[in-house]
Amino acid sequence: MARTIALVVHPGFQLLDAAGPTSAFEMAERFRPGSYDLVLMAPGGGEIESSSGLKLSAAPLADGPFDTVMISGGEIIRSMEAVHEILEWLKRTDARRVTSVCSGAYLLAEAGLLDGRRATTHWNSSHDFSRRYPKIEMHAERIYVRDGHVWTSAGISAGIDLALALIEDDLGPDIARRAAQQLVVHQRRPGGQSQFSALVDLGGHTGRFLSLIGWMREHLAERLTVERLADQAAMSPRNFARAFAAETGMTPAKAVERLRLETARMAVETTHAPLEHIAEAAGFGDAGRMRRAFLRSLGQPPQALRRGYK
């Protein structure tokens, strides 16, 4: 029996939030006919304008049951009337899985579906999300997060990663891999794959620490204490630690580890250098410590990533 996927959009939705997952499910359907029945819905139905101005034709919100509900992100506040209708619909809808793409996580949170759970959203909204919903454990670095029957994904293109993960959960890794190949997705990113610390790379919300981030990248193999970083930023350690966390959403120590992790990850995926050499160059000291960092942040050891990119 086909699994009914209810993809919900709203005025101002991000087009790729809807089109990306739809295409992934379409590819899976080609390889396993009868697997999915896609339904695009929106409050009131009709032609719904996306944030780009392009419109999609949607059916009105309907009662379930559904196999999977997927809420798209975008300019959610463009229509608060639509938001309220989606929230009431979410509270009464019967679905095996409930998922969101990008800022669609806000709607799941408002409906109370994420309380006490782990979740993710677009990196640029993660700090605001955590402030608004303290009962939700935000994992801003994740591409997607599964907590029970609720799945959330990061920004925009991560909806494709989420859909491929759902396909793998339903139909197995072979169909998911073939769907990814058909989409010309170079590599399906695991849920623990980092959003690449985009906010840190930008030097924070205002770019205040941009030059410092560049300096940190050039000195990753050295010992980078808060005191040394503060000295480089010409600030006292206490003021620096507070300002850096406010700008980037993470402590200096966490940022150093993230930069080391990303440098090591890139080397693991794109070179044949020994893991011990990569660990030393990235500042981990030894391969064991690097492995533990990979497992903690990416959910898999360096060897698995290297095999995946061969």
XYZ file of N, CA and C in Angstrom, residues 15 41 47 129 141 148 171 202 275 308:
30
model
N 10.383 27.504 -1.976
C 10.066 26.576 -3.057
C 10.857 25.268 -2.952
N -0.680 20.225 0.118
C -1.821 20.861 0.767
C -1.420 22.206 1.352
N -3.894 28.303 -5.519
C -2.522 28.648 -5.896
C -1.850 29.375 -4.734
N 15.420 30.173 17.841
C 14.580 29.013 18.125
C 14.792 28.543 19.560
N 23.878 22.014 14.580
C 24.900 21.555 13.647
C 24.401 20.417 12.761
N 12.197 9.856 17.814
C 10.956 9.102 17.759
C 10.312 9.211 16.384
N 12.212 2.100 2.616
C 12.481 1.173 1.515
C 13.876 0.571 1.521
N 31.184 33.057 9.115
C 30.881 34.453 8.828
C 31.410 35.398 9.901
N 45.214 8.909 8.832
C 44.366 9.584 9.815
C 45.186 10.227 10.930
N 32.709 6.321 2.430
C 31.549 6.865 1.727
C 31.907 7.753 0.560
